[in-house]
Coordinates of C-alpha atoms in Angstrom, one line a residue:
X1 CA 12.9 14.9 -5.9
X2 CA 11.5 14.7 -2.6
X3 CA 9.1 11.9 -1.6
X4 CA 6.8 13.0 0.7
X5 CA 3.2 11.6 2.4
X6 CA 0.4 13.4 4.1
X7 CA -2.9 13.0 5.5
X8 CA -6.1 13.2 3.1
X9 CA -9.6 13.9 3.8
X10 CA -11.6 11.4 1.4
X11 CA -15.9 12.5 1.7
X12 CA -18.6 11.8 0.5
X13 CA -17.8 11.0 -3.3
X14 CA -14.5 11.3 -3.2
X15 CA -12.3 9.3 -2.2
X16 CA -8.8 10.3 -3.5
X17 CA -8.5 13.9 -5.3
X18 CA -11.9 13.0 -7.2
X19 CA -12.5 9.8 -7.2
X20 CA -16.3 8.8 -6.9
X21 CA -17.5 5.9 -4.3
X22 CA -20.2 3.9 -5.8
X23 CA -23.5 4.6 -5.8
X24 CA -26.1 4.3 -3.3
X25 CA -28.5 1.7 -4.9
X26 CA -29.0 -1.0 -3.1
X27 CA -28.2 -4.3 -4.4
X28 CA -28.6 -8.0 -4.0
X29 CA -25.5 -9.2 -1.6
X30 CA -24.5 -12.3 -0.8
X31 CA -22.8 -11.6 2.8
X32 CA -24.2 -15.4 3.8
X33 CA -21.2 -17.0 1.9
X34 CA -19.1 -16.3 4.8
X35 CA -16.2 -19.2 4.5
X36 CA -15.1 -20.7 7.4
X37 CA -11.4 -21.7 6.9
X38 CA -10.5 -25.4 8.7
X39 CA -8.0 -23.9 10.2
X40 CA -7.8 -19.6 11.6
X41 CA -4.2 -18.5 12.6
X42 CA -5.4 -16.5 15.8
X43 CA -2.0 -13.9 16.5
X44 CA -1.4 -12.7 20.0
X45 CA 0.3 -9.6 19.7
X46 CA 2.8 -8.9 22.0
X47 CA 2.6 -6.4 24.9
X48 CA 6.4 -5.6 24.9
X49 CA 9.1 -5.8 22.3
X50 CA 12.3 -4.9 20.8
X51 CA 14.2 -1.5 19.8
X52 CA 16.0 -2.6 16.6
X53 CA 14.0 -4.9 14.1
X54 CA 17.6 -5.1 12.0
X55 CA 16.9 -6.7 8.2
X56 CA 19.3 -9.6 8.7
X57 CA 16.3 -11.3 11.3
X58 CA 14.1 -11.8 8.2
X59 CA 16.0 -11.1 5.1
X60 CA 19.1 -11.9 3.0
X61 CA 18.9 -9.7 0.3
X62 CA 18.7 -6.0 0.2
X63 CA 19.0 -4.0 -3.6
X64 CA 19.6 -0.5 -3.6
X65 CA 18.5 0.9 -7.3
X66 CA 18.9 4.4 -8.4
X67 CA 16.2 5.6 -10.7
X68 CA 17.2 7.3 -13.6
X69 CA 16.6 10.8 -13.8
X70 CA 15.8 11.8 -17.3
X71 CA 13.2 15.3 -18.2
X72 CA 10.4 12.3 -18.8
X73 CA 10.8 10.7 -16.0
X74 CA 10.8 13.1 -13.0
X75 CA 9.6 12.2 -9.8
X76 CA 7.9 14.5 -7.3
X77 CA 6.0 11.9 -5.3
X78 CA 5.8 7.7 -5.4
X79 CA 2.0 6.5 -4.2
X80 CA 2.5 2.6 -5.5
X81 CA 5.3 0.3 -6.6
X82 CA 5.1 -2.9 -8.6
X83 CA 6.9 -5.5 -9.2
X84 CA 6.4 -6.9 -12.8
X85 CA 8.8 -9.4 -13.3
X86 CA 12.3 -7.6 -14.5
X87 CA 10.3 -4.5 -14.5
X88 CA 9.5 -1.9 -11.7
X89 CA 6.1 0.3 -12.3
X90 CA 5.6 3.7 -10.3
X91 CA 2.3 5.1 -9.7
X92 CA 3.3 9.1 -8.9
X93 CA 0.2 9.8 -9.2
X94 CA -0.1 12.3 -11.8
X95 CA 2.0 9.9 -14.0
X96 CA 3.0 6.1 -14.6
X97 CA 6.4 5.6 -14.9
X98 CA 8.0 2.2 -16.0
X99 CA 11.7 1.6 -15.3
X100 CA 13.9 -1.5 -15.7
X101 CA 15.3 -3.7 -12.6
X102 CA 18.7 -1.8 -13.1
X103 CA 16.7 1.7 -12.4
X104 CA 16.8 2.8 -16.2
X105 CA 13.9 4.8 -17.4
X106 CA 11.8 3.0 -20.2
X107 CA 8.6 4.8 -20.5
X108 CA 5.6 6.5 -19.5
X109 CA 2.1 4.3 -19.3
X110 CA -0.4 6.6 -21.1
X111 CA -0.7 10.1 -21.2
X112 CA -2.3 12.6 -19.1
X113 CA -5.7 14.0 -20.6
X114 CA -9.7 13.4 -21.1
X115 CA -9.2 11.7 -24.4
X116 CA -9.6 8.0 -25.0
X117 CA -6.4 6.5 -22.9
X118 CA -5.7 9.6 -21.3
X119 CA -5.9 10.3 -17.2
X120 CA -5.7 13.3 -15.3
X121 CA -4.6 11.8 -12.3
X122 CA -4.6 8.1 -11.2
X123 CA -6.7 6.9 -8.7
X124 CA -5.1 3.9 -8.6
X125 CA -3.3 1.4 -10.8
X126 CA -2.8 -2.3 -10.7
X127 CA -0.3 -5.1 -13.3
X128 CA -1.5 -8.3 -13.5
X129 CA 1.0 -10.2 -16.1
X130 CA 1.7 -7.7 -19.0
X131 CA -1.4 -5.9 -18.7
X132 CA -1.8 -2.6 -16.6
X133 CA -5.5 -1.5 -14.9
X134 CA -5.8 2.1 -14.4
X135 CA -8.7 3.8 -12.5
X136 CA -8.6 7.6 -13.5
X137 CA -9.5 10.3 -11.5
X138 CA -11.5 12.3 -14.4
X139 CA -13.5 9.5 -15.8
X140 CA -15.5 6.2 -14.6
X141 CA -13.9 3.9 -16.7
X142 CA -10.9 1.2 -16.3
X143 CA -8.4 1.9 -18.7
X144 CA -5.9 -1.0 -19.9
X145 CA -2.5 -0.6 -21.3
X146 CA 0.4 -3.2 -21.8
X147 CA 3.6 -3.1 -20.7
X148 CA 4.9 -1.9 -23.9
X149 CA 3.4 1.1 -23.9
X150 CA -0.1 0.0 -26.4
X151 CA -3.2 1.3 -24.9
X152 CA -6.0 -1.6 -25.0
X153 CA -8.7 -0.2 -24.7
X154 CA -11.2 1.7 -21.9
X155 CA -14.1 0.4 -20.8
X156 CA -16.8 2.6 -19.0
X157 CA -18.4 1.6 -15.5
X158 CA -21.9 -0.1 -14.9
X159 CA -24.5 2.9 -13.8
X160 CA -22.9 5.5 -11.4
X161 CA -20.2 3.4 -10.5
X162 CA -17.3 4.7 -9.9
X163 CA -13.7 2.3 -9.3
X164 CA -11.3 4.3 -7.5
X165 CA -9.4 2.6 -4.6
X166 CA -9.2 -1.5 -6.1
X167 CA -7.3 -4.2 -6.1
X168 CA -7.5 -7.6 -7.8
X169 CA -7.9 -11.3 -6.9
X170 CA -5.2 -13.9 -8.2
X171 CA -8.2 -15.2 -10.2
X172 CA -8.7 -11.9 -11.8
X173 CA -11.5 -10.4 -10.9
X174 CA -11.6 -6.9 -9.4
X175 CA -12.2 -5.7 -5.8
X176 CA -13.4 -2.1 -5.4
X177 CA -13.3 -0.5 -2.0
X178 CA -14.9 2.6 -3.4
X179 CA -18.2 2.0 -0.7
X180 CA -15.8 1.0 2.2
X181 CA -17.4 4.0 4.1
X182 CA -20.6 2.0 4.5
X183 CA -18.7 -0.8 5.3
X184 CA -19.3 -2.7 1.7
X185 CA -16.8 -4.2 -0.9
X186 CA -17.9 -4.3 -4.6
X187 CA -16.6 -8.0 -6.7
X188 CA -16.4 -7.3 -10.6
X189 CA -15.8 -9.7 -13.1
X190 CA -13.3 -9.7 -15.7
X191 CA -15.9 -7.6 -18.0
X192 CA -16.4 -5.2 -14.7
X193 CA -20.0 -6.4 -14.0
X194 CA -21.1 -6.8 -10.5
X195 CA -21.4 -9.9 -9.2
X196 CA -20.7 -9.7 -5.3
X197 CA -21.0 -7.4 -2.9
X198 CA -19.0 -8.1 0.8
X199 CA -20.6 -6.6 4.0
X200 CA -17.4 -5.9 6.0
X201 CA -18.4 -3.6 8.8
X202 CA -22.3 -3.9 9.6
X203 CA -22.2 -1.0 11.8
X204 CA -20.9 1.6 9.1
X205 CA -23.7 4.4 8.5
X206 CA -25.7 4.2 5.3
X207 CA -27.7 6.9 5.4
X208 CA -25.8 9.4 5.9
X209 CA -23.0 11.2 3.2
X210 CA -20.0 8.7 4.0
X211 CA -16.6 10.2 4.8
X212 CA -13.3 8.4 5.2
X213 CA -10.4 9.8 6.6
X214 CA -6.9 8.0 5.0
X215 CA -3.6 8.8 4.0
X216 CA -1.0 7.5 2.3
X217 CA -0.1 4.8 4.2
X218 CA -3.6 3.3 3.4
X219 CA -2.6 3.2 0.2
X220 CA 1.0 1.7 -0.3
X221 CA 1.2 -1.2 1.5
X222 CA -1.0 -3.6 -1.1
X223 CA -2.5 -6.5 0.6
X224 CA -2.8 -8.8 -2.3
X225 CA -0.1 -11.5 -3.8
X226 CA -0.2 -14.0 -6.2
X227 CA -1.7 -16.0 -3.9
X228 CA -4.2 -14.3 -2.1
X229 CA -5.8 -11.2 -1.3
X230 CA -6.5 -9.9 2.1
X231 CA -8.3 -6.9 3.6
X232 CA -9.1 -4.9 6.8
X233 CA -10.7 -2.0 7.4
X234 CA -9.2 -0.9 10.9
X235 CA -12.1 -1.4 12.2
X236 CA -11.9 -4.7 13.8
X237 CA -9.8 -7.3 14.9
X238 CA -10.5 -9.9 11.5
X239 CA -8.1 -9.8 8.6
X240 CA -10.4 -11.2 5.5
X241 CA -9.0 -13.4 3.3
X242 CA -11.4 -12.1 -0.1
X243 CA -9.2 -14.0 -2.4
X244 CA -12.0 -16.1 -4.1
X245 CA -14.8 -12.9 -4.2
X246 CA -16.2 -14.1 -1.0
X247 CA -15.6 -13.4 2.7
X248 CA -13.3 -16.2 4.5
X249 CA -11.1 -15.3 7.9
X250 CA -7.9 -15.1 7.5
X251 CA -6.0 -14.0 10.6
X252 CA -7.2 -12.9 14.3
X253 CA -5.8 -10.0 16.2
X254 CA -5.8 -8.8 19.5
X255 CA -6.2 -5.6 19.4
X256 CA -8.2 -5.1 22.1
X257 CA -9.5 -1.1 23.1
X258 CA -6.7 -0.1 20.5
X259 CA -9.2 -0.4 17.5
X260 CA -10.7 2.5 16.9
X261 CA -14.7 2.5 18.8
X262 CA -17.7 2.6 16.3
X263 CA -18.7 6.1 18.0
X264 CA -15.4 7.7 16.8
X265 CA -15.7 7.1 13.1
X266 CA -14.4 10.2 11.4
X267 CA -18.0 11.0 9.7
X268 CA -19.8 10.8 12.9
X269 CA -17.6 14.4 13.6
X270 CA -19.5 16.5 11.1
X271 CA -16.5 17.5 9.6
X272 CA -14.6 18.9 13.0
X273 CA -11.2 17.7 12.0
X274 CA -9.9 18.8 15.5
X275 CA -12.8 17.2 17.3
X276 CA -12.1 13.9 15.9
X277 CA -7.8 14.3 15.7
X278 CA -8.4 14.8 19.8
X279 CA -10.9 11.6 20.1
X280 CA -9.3 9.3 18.1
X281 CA -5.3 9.8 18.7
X282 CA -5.3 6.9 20.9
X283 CA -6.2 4.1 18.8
X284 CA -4.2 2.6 16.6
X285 CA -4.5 0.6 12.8
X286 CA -2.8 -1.9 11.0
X287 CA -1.7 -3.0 7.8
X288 CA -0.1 -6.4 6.9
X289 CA 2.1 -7.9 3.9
X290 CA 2.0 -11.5 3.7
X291 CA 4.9 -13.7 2.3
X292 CA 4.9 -17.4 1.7
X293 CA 7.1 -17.6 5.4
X294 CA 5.9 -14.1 7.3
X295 CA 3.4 -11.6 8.0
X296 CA 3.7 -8.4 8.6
X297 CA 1.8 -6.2 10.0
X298 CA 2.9 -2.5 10.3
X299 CA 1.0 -0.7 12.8
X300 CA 0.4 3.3 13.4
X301 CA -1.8 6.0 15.2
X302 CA -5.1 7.3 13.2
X303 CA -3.8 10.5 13.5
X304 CA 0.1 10.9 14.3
X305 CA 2.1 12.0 11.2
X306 CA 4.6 9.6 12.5
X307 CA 4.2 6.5 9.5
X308 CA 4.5 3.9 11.8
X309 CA 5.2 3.1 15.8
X310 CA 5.4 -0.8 16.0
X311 CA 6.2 -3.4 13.8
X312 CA 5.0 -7.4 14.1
X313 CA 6.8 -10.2 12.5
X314 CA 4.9 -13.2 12.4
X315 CA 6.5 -16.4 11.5
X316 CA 4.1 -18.7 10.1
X317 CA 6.4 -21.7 10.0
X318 CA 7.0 -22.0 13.5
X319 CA 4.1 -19.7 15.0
X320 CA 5.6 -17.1 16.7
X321 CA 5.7 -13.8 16.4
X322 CA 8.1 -10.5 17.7
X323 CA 7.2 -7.3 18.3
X324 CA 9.9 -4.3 17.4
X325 CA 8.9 -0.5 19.1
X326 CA 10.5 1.2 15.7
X327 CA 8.8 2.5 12.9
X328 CA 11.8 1.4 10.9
X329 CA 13.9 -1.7 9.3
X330 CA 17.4 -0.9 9.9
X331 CA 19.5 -2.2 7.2
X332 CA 22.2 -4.2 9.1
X333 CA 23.7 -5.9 5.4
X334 CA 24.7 -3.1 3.6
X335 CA 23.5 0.4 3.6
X336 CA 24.1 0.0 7.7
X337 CA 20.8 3.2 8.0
X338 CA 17.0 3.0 8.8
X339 CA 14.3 2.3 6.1
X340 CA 11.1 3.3 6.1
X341 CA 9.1 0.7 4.4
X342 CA 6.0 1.7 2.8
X343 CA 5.3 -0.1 0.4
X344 CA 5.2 -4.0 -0.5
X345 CA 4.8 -6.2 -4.0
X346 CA 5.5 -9.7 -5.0
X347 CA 6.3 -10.9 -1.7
X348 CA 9.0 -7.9 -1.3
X349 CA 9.1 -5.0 1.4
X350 CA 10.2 -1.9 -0.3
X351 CA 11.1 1.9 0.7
X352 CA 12.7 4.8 -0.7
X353 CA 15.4 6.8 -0.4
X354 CA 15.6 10.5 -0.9
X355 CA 19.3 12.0 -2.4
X356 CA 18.9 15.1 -0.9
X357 CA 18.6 13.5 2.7
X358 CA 21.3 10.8 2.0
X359 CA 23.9 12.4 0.1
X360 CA 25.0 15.3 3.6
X361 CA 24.5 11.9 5.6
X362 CA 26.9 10.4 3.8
X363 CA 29.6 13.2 4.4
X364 CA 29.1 13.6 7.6
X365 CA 29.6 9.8 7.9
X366 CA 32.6 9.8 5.9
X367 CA 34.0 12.7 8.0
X368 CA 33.6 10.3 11.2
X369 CA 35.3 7.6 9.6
X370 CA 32.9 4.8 10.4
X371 CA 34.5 1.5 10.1
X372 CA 34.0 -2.5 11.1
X373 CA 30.4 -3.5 11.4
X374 CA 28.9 0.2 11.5
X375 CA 30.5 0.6 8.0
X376 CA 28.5 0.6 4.3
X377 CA 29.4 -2.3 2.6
X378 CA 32.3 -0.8 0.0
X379 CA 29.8 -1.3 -3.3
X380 CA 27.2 0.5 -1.8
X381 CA 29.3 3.6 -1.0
X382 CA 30.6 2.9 -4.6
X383 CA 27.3 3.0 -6.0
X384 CA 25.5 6.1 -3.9
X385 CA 28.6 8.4 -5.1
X386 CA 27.3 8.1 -8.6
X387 CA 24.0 9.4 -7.4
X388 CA 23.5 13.2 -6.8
X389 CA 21.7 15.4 -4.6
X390 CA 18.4 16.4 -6.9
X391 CA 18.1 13.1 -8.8
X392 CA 15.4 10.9 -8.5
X393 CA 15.0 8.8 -5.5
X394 CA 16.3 5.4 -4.6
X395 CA 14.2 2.2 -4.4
X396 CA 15.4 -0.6 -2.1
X397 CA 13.9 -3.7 -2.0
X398 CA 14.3 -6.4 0.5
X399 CA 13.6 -10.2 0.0
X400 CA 12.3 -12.0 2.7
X401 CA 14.1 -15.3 3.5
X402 CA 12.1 -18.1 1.9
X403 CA 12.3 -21.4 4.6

């Protein structure tokens, strides 16, 4: 069950397998209320850094959770992973699967379809206490389920409006990044009426059919906490803090001439893929997970199919901040490999582990008789021997120290 990412080209009005952007009626905004914050955490990013970022520098916990395998529950790819208290929801995409905190199957959120409830695919999904958000790919509506499995109800979008990429605000109210190609944000309410809309880049075309080049990455890593929500568009060195609906800085970058120039946005190609791969393989994006002690910011090429090249560990405690040249965490504490982390929730860094990659590992390992600090911890080698080739793959979470 092979977990795999690649590269998506989002136009004009759509912006992830079908899902619609807003529409292009202009509307009152209220970019003015720009909050300055008393105090801005401006972060120098390092010029030169370490090899190994190892998960003992940050963490103290690392869980390695098999997910059943069951003819339901089958997993081809994971786009999103939540957190919900003792519960752990999947977005695969074509399916929302729901498991326990053990890694046993409990159901499937909804049912795919054009019927009231149903989805084609999922655009995106997002749990806020027992209640699940989904924005379908085949309808502009948000559809609400609860943990238990009872659908809530659907409620259809204001005018041509259509919510596919979103997120939401610890106060509850929703965040679209549907118009990001023109640079905009679109605040809902809790009854999905407009009430704000964010100018983020003023130098994103308007005019002109917006295209947006993303991939899976974009999508993973979620910004937001119970705390607050933050945003960036690549495009610039300002991290927003959009928590309360409104703009307000929350970090400073240097990013200097690796941020990707005005002139090279993907639309301003006309569509030549190659032309644009060539012009903009230099520069370079972030993304960033914030806990109550760290942030992280995970940074990668536009266009390399490598996920990530660096890694920054910002310590807001003590203001400082390393740099690591890797595009992994290795696990030093027990499964003593390399994680990929893409994706984040509830203040935990999470990646996933295919069988079918880790099971001839684990031979050949066993064959070279590793032993002393190179060794899997005994219970993890334990546990992975239960797990077999074509199952489903293996979540691990890490927990960030807490100072």
């Amino acid at each position: 069950m092979y977990t795999y990412f690649k590269f998506f080209i989002l136009a004009a009005s759509v912006l992830l397998w079908g899902c619609g952007s807003s529409s292009q009626k202009t509307e009152k905004t209220n970019n003015s209320r720009v909050e300055k914050p008393a105090k801005t955490d401006h972060i120098d990013l390092p010029e030169k850094g370490e090899d190994i970022l190892a998960v003992s520098s940050f963490a103290d916990t690392v869980l390695y959770i098999p997910l059943e395998t069951t003819p339901q529950s089958l997993i081809r790819k994971i786009f999103q992973i939540q957190l919900i208290g003792d519960k752990i929801l999947l977005d695969c995409n074509d399916k929302l699967l729901l498991y326990s905190q053990s890694g046993k199957f409990i159901r499937q959120i909804g049912q795919k379809g054009n019927g009231p409830g149903e989805y084609n695919y999922v655009c995106n999904s997002v749990a806020r206490g027992d209640t699940i958000y989904i924005s379908p790919t085949n309808k502009q509506t948000i559809i609400k389920y609860l943990l238990n499995g009872d659908f809530v109800g659907e409620k259809l979008l204001p005018g041509h409006f259509r919510m596919s990429w979103f997120d939401m605000t610890p106060d509850g109210e929703f965040v679209s990044y549907a118009d990001l190609a023109r640079g905009k944000l679109d605040v809902l309410d809790k009854n999905l009426s407009k009430i704000n809309q964010l100018i983020i880049n003023h130098n994103a075309p308007v005019s002109t059919p917006p295209t947006i080049y993303r991939n899976m990455y974009d999508y993973s890593l979620q910004n937001g906490s119970e705390r607050r929500l933050l945003f960036t568009d690549y495009m610039s060195d300002t991290i927003w803090d959009i928590s309360k609906g409104r703009k307000k800085v929350g970090y400073v970058l240097n990013m200097g001439d690796k941020i990707l120039p005005e002139k090279y946005r993907f639309e301003r190609f006309g569509f030549d893929h190659k032309a644009w791969m060539k012009a903009a393989a230099p520069y370079q994006k972030i993304k960033m997970v914030e806990t109550p002690d760290y942030l992280f910011l995970f940074q990668k090429g536009w266009t390399t199919e490598k996920i990530l090249n660096t890694i920054y560990i910002y310590n807001r405690a003590d203001n400082t901040i390393k740099r690591y040249d890797t595009p992994y965490i290795y696990d030093d504490l027990v499964g003593k490999r390399n994680l990929n982390v893409l994706y984040s929730s509830h203040d935990c860094l999470m990646a996933v582990v295919n069988p079918f990659e880790l099971k001839p590992e684990l031979e050949k390992e066993q064959v070279e008789g590793q032993t002393g600090k190179d060794a899997p911890s005994p219970a993890w080698l334990k546990q992975m021997s239960k797990v077999k080739e074509d199952d489903n793959p293996i979540l691990v979470i890490i927990h960030p120290k807490v100072n």
